[in-house]
Short mmCIF file of C-alpha atoms and ligand atoms in Angstrom, two decimals:
data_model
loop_
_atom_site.label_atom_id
_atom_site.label_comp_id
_atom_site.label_asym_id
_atom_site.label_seq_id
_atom_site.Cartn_x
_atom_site.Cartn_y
_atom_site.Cartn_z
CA UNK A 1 47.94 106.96 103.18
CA UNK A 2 48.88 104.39 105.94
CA UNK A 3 52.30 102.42 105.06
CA UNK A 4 55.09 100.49 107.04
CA UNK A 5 58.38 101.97 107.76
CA UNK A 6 61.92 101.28 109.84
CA UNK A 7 61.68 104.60 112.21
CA UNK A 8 64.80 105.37 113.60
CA UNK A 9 63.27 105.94 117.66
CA UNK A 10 66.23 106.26 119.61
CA UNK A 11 70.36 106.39 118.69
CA UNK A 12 72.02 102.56 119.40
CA UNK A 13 68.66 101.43 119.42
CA UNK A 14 67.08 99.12 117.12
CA UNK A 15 64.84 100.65 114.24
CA UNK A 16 61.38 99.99 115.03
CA UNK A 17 59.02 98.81 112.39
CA UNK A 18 55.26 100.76 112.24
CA UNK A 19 52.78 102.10 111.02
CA UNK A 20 53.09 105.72 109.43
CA UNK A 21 51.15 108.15 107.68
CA UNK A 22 52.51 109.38 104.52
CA UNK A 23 51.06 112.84 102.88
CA UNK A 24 49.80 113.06 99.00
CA UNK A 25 53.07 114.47 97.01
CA UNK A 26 52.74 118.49 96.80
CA UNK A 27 53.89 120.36 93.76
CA UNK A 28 56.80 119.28 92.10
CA UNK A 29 56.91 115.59 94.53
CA UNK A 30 56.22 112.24 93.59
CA UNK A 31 55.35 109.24 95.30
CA UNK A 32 57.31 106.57 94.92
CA UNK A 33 56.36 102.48 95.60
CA UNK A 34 60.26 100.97 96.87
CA UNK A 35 60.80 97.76 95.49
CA UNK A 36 63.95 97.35 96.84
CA UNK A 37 66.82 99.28 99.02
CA UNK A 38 70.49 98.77 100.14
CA UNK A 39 71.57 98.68 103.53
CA UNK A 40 74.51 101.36 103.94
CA UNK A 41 76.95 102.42 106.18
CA UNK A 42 75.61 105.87 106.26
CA UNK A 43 72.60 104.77 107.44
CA UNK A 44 73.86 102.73 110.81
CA UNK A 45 75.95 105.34 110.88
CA UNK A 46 73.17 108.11 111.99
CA UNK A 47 71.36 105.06 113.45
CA UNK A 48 74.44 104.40 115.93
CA UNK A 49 74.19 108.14 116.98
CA UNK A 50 77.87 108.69 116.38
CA UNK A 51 76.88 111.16 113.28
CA UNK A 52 76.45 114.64 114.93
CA UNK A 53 74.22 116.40 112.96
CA UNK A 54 71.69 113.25 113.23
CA UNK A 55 68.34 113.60 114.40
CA UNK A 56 65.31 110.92 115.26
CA UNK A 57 62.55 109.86 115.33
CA UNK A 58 63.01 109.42 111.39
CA UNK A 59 63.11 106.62 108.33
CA UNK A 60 66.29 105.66 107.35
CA UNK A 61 67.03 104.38 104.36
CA UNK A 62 68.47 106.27 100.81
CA UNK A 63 69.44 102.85 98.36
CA UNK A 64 65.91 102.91 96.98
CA UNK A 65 64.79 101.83 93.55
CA UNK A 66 61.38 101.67 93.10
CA UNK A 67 57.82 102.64 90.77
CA UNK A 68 56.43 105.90 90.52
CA UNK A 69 53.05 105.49 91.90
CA UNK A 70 51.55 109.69 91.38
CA UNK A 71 53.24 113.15 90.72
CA UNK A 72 51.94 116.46 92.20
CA UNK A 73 51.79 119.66 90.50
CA UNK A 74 54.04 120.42 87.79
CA UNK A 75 56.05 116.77 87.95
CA UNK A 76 56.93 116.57 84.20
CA UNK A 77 60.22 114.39 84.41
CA UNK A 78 58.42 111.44 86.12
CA UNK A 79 55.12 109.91 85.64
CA UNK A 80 53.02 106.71 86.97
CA UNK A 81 54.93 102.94 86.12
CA UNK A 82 58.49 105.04 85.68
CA UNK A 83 60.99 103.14 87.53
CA UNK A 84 63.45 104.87 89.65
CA UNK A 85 66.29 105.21 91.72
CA UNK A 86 66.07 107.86 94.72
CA UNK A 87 69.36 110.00 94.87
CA UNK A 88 70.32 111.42 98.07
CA UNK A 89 72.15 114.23 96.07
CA UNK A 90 69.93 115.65 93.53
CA UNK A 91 70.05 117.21 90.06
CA UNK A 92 68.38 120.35 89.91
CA UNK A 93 69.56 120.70 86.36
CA UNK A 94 69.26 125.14 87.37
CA UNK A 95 71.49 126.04 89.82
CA UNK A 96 75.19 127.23 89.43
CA UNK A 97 76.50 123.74 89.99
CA UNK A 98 74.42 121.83 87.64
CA UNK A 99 75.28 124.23 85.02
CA UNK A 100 78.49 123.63 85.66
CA UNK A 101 80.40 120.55 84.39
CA UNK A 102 83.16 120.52 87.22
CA UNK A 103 80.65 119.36 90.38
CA UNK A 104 77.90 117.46 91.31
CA UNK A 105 77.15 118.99 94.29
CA UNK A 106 73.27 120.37 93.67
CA UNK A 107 72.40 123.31 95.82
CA UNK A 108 68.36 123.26 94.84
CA UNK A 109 67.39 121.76 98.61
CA UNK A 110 70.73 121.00 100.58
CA UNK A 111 69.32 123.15 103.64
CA UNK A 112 65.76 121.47 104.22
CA UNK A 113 67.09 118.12 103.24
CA UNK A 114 69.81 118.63 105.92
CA UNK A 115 67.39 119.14 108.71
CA UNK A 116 65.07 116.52 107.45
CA UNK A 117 62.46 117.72 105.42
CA UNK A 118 61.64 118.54 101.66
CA UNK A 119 61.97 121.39 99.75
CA UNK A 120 58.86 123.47 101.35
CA UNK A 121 60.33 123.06 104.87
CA UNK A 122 57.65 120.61 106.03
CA UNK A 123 57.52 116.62 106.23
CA UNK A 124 55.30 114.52 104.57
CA UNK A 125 55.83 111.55 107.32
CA UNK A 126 53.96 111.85 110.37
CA UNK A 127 52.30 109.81 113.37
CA UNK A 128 49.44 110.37 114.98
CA UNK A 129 49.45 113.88 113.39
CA UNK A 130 53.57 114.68 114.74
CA UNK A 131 55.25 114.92 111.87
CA UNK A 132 58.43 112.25 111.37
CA UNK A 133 62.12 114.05 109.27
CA UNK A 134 63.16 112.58 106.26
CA UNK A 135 66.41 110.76 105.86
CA UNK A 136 69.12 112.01 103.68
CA UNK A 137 65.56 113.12 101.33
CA UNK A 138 64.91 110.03 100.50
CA UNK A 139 64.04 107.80 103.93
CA UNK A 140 63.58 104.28 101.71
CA UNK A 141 63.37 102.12 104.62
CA UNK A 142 59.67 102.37 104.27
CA UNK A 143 56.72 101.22 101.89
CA UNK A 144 56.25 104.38 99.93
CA UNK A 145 58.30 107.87 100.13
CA UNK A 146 57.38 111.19 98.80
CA UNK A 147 60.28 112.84 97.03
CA UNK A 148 60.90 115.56 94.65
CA UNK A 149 61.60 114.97 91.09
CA UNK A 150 64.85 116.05 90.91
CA UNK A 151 65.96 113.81 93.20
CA UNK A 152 64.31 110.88 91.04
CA UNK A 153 66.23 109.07 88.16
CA UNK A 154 64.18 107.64 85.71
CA UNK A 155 66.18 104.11 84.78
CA UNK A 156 65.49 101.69 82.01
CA UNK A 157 62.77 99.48 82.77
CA UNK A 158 63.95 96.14 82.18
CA UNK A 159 66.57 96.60 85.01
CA UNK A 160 66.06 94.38 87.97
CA UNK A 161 65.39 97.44 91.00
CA UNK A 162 67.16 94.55 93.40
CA UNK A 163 70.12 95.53 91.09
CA UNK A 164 69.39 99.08 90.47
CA UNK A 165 69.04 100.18 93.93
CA UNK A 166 72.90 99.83 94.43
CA UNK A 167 73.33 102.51 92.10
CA UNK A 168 71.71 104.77 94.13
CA UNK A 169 74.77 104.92 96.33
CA UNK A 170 78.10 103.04 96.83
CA UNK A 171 78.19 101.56 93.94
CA UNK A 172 77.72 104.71 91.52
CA UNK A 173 79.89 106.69 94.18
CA UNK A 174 82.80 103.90 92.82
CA UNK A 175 82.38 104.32 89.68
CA UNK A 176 81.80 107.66 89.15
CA UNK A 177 85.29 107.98 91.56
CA UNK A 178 86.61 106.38 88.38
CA UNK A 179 84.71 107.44 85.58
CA UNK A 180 84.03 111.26 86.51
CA UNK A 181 86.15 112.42 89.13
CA UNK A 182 89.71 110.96 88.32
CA UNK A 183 88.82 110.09 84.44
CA UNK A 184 91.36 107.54 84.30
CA UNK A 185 92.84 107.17 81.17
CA UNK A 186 93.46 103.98 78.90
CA UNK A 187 96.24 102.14 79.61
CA UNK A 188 96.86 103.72 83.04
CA UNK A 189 97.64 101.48 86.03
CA UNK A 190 95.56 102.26 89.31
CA UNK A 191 95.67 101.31 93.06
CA UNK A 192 91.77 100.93 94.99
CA UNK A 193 92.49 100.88 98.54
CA UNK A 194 89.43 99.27 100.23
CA UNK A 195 87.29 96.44 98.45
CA UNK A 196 83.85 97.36 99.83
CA UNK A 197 80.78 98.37 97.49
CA UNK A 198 82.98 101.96 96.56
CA UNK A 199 86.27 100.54 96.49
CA UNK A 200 84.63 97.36 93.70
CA UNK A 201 82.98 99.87 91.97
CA UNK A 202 86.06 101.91 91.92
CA UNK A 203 87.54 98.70 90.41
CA UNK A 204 85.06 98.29 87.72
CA UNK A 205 84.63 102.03 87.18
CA UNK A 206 88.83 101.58 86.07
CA UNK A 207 88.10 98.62 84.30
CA UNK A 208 85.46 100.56 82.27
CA UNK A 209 87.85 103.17 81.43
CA UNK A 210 90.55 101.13 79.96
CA UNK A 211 93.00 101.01 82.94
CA UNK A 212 95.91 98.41 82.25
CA UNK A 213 96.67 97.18 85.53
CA UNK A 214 94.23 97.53 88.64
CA UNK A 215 95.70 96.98 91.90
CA UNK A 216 92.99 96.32 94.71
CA UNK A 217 93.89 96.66 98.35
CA UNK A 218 92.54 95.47 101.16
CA UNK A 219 92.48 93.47 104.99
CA UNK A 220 89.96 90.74 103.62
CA UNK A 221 90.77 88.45 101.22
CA UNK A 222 86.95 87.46 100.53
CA UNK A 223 86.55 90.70 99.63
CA UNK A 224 89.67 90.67 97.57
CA UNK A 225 88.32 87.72 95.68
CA UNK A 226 85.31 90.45 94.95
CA UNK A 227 87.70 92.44 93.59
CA UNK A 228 89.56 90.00 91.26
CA UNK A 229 86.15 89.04 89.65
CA UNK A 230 85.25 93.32 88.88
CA UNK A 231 88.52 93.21 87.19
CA UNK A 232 91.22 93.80 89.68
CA UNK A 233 94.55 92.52 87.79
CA UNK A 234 96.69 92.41 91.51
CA UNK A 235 95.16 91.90 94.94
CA UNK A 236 97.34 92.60 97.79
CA UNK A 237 96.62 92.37 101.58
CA UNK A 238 97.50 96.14 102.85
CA UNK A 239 98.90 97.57 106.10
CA UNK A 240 102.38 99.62 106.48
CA UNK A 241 104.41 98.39 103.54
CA UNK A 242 101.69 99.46 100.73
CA UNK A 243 103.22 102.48 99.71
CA UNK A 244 106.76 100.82 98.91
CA UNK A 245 105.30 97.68 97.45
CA UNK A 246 103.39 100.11 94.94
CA UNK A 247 106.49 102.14 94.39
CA UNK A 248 108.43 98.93 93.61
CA UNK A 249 105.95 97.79 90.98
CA UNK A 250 106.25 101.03 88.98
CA UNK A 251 109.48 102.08 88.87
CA UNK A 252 109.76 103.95 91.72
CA UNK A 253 107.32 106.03 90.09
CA UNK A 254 104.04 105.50 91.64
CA UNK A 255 100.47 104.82 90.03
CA UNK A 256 98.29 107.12 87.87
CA UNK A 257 95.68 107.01 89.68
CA UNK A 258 94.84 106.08 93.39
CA UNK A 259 91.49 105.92 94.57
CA UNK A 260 91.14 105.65 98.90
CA UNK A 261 87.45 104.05 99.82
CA UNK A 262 88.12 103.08 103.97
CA UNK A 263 87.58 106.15 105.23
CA UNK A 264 90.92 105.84 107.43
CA UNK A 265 92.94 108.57 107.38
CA UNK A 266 96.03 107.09 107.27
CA UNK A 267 94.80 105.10 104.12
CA UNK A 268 94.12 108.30 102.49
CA UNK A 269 97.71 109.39 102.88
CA UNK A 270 98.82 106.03 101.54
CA UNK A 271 96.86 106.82 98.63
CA UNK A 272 97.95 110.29 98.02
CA UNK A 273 101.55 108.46 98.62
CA UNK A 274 101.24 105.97 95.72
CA UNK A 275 100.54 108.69 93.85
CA UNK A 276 103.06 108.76 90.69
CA UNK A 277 105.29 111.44 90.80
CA UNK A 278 104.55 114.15 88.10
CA UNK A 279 100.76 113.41 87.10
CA UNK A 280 99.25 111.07 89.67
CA UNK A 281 96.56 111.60 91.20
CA UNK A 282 94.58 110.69 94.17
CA UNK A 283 90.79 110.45 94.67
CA UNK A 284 89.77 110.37 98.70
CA UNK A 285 85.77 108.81 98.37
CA UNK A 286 86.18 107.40 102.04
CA UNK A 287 84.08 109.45 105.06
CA UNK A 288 86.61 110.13 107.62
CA UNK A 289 85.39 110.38 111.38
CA UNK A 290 84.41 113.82 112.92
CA UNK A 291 87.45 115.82 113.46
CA UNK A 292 90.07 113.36 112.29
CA UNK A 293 92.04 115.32 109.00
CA UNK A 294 94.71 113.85 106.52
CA UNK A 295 98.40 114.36 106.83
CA UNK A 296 99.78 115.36 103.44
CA UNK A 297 103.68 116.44 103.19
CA UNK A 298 103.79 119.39 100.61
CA UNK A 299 106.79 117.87 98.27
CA UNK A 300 104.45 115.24 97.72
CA UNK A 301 102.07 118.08 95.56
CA UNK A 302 105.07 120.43 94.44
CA UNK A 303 106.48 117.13 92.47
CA UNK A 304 103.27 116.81 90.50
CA UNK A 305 100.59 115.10 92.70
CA UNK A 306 97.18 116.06 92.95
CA UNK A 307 94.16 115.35 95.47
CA UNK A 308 90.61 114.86 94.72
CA UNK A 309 87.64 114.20 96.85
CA UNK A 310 84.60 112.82 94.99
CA UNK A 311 81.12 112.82 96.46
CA UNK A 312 79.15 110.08 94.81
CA UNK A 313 81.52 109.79 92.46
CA UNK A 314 81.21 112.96 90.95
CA UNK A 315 77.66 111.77 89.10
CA UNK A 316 74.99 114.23 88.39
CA UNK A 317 72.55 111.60 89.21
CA UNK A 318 69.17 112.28 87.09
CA UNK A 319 71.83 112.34 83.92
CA UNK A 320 74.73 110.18 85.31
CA UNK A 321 72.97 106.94 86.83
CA UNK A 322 70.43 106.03 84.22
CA UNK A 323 73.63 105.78 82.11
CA UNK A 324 75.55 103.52 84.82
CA UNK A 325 72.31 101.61 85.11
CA UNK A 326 71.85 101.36 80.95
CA UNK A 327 75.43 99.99 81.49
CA UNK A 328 74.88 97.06 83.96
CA UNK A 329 72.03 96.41 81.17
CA UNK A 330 74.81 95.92 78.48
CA UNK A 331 76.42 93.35 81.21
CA UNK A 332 79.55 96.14 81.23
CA UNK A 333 78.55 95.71 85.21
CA UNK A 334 78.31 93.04 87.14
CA UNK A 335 76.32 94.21 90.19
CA UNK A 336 74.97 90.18 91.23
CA UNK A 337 78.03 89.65 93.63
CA UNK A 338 77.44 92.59 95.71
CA UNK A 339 73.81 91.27 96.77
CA UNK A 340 74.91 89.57 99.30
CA UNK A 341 71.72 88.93 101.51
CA UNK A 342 68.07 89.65 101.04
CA UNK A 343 66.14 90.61 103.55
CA UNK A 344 62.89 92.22 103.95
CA UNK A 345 62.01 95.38 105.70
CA UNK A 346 61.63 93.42 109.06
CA UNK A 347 64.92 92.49 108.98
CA UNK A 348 66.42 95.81 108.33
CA UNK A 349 68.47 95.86 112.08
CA UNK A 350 69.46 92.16 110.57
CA UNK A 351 70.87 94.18 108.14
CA UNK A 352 72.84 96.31 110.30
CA UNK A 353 74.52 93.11 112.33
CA UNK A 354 75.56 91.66 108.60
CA UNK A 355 77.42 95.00 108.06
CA UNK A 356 78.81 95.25 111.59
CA UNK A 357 80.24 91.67 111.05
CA UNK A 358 81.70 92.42 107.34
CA UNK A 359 79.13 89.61 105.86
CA UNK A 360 78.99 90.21 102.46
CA UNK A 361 78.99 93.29 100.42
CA UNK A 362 75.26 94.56 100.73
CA UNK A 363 72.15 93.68 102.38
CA UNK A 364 69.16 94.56 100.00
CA UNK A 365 65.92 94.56 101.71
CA UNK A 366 62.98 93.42 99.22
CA UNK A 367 59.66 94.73 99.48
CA UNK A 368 56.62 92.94 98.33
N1 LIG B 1 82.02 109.94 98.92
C1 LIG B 1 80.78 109.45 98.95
O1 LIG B 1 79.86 110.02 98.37
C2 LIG B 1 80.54 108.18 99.68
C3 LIG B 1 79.40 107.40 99.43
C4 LIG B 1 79.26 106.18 100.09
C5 LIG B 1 80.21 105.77 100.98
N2 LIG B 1 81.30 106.56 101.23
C6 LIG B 1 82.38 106.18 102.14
O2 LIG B 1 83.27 105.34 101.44
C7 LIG B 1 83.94 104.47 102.35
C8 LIG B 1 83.79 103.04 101.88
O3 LIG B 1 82.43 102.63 101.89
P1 LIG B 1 82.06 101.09 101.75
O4 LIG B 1 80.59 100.98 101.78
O5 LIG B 1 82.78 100.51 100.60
O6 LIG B 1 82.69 100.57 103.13
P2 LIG B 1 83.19 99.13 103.61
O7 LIG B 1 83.38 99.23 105.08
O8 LIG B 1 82.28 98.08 103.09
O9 LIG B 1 84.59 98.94 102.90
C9 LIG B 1 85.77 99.48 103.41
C10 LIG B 1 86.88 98.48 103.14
O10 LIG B 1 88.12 99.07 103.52
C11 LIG B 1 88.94 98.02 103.98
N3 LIG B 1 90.05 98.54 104.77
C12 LIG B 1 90.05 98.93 106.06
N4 LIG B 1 91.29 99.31 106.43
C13 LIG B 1 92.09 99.13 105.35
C14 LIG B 1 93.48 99.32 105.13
N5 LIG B 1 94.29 99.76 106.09
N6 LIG B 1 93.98 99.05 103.89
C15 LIG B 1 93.16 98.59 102.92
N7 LIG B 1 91.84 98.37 103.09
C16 LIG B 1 91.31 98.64 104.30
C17 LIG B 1 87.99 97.12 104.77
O11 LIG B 1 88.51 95.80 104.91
C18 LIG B 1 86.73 97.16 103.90
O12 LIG B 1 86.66 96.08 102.99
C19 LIG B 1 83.30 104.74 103.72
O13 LIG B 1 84.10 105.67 104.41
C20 LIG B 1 81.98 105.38 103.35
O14 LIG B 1 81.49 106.20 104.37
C21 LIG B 1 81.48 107.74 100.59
ZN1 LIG B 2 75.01 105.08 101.21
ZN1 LIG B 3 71.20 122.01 91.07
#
């Protein structure tokens, strides 16, 4: 089939809007309709060229939500009129790490999706008969996508896919930081340093889990504002002083839980800093540039602090984001204030400019 798409041409070059062909789903892939997708950070990212292992041309794009239009052979989880969100890391619900209650980290197609193509080693995108990578496995900056099904989650129906989308990255990877990886307990108090779409869900993931006292950190106090409304009981400008103005406000101690979502290193040792002494631990969600690596002094882990990292939140996403979405249903989530622009797909380097000048939280593009 022919369908429009944001092809990623050249690095630091605008994404080009065409004309693509798109291949019938194969066994075990489904074609999906997008309804609406995010704008991300990963995705100008590999668009900027800065990302090393990024190639072109491709469609960019992996915040989709969207309608199952048909499934190829053997697609039993799906079927046509199933809404769903795409999910850049899959759920294979067979391999060692799906079995296995500690990760989320799916090995079932990590190597094609990595070099941009689905799990038979071959793209379904092409032009003019030269075949076009996928995107993270997803590549939702486009009319239609062919995906497999375990990288499809099936969400309630009545959720609004404008909304839904956002689970299918930053916001689930917050939450999940919250709800999965760290567990915070009830009662706990907690520090979120960075008030983007991780570091708000981060907030509300904490919120959801009982914390007592939610401190949100950040340079912008619009964003802070953000912050205060997903349940953030302190907002505090950061920079050098954090770590003693968080030790001052426990006892010396330090919080339960810290969560880091800048991807600055030196953040990430703040975070590990605030860290209370004994049981505290710290949850690094933030991407760090190539090369760049986080300066941790050892006492800090002999008296009792720990370290997490958390990829997308540590949610096995065919289980773990129909739940978050079922959630936002019950009005537990408020996901409205992260919308911040809509756009359609012809505005998708728009989208790019509004994130490069910190306007609002997300840009969803709409299709229709
Ligand atoms: N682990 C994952 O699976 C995953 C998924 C999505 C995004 N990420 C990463 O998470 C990070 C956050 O993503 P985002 O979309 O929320 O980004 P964002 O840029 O929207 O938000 C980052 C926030 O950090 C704040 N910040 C910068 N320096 C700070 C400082 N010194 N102290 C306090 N706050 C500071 C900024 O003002 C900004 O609001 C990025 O590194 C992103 O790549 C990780
Ligand atoms: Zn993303
Ligand atoms: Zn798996």
């Amino acid at each position: 089939m022919k369908m429009r798409a944001a092809v990623l041409e050249e690095f630091g070059e605008p994404l080009v809007i065409q004309e693509l062909d798109l291949a019938d789903p194969g066994p075990g892939e489904v074609l999906v309709r997008l309804v609406a997708c995010g704008v991300c950070h990963t995705d100008l990212y590999t668009a900027s060229g800065v990302d090393p292992s990024g190639y072109s041309p491709t469609v960019l794009g992996h915040e989709g939500a969207g309608v199952v239009e048909a499934v190829g052979e053997g697609v039993t989880d799906v079927a046509p009129g199933d809404h769903v969100v795409t999910l850049f890391s899959p759920q294979c619900r067979e391999c060692v790490h799906c079995l296995d209650p500690r990760t989320n980290l799916c090995l079932a197609i990590r190597e094609q999706q990595n070099l941009g193509y689905l799990p038979d080693g071959t793209a379904r995108l092409s032009r003019d008969g030269e075949p076009i990578r996928h995107f993270m496995g997803t590549s939702t900056f486009a009319e239609y996508t062919v995906m497999p099904q375990i990288a499809l989650a099936k969400v309630h129906p009545e959720a609004a896919l404008e909304a839904a989308c956002l689970f299918a990255c930053g916001l689930s990877t917050g939450l999940g930081a919250a709800m999965f990886t760290a567990k915070v307990q009830p009662g706990s108090t907690c520090v979120v340093f960075g008030a983007g779409m991780v570091g708000l869900g981060a907030v509300a993931g904490c919120r959801l889990q009982g914390a007592e006292r939610i401190i949100c950190v950040d340079l912008s106090e619009d964003r802070l504002e953000l912050a205060t409304g997903q349940g953030a009981t302190d907002v505090w400008v950061g920079g050098e002083g954090t770590v003693e103005k968080v030790l001052e406000e426990t006892g010396g101690f330090g919080a339960d839980y810290t969560f880091e979502a800048t991807g600055n290193v030196n953040v990430m040792r703040q975070a590990v800093e605030s860290a209370r002494m004994g049981w505290g631990l710290a949850t690094v969600a933030g991407v760090a540039g190539k090369g760049e690596t986080l300066d941790v002094i050892p006492r800090f882990l002999i008296t009792g602090r720990r370290i997490a990292g958390s990829s997308f939140g540590g949610v096995k996403g065919r289980d773990g984001v129909p739940m978050l979405v079922d959630r936002y249903l019950a009005g537990d989530i408020d996901v409205d204030p992260f919308i911040s622009h809509r756009i359609t797909l012809d505005e998708v380097n728009k989208g790019f400019e509004l994130m490069e000048a910190q306007d609002g939280i997300r840009s969803v593009i709409e299709f229709r």
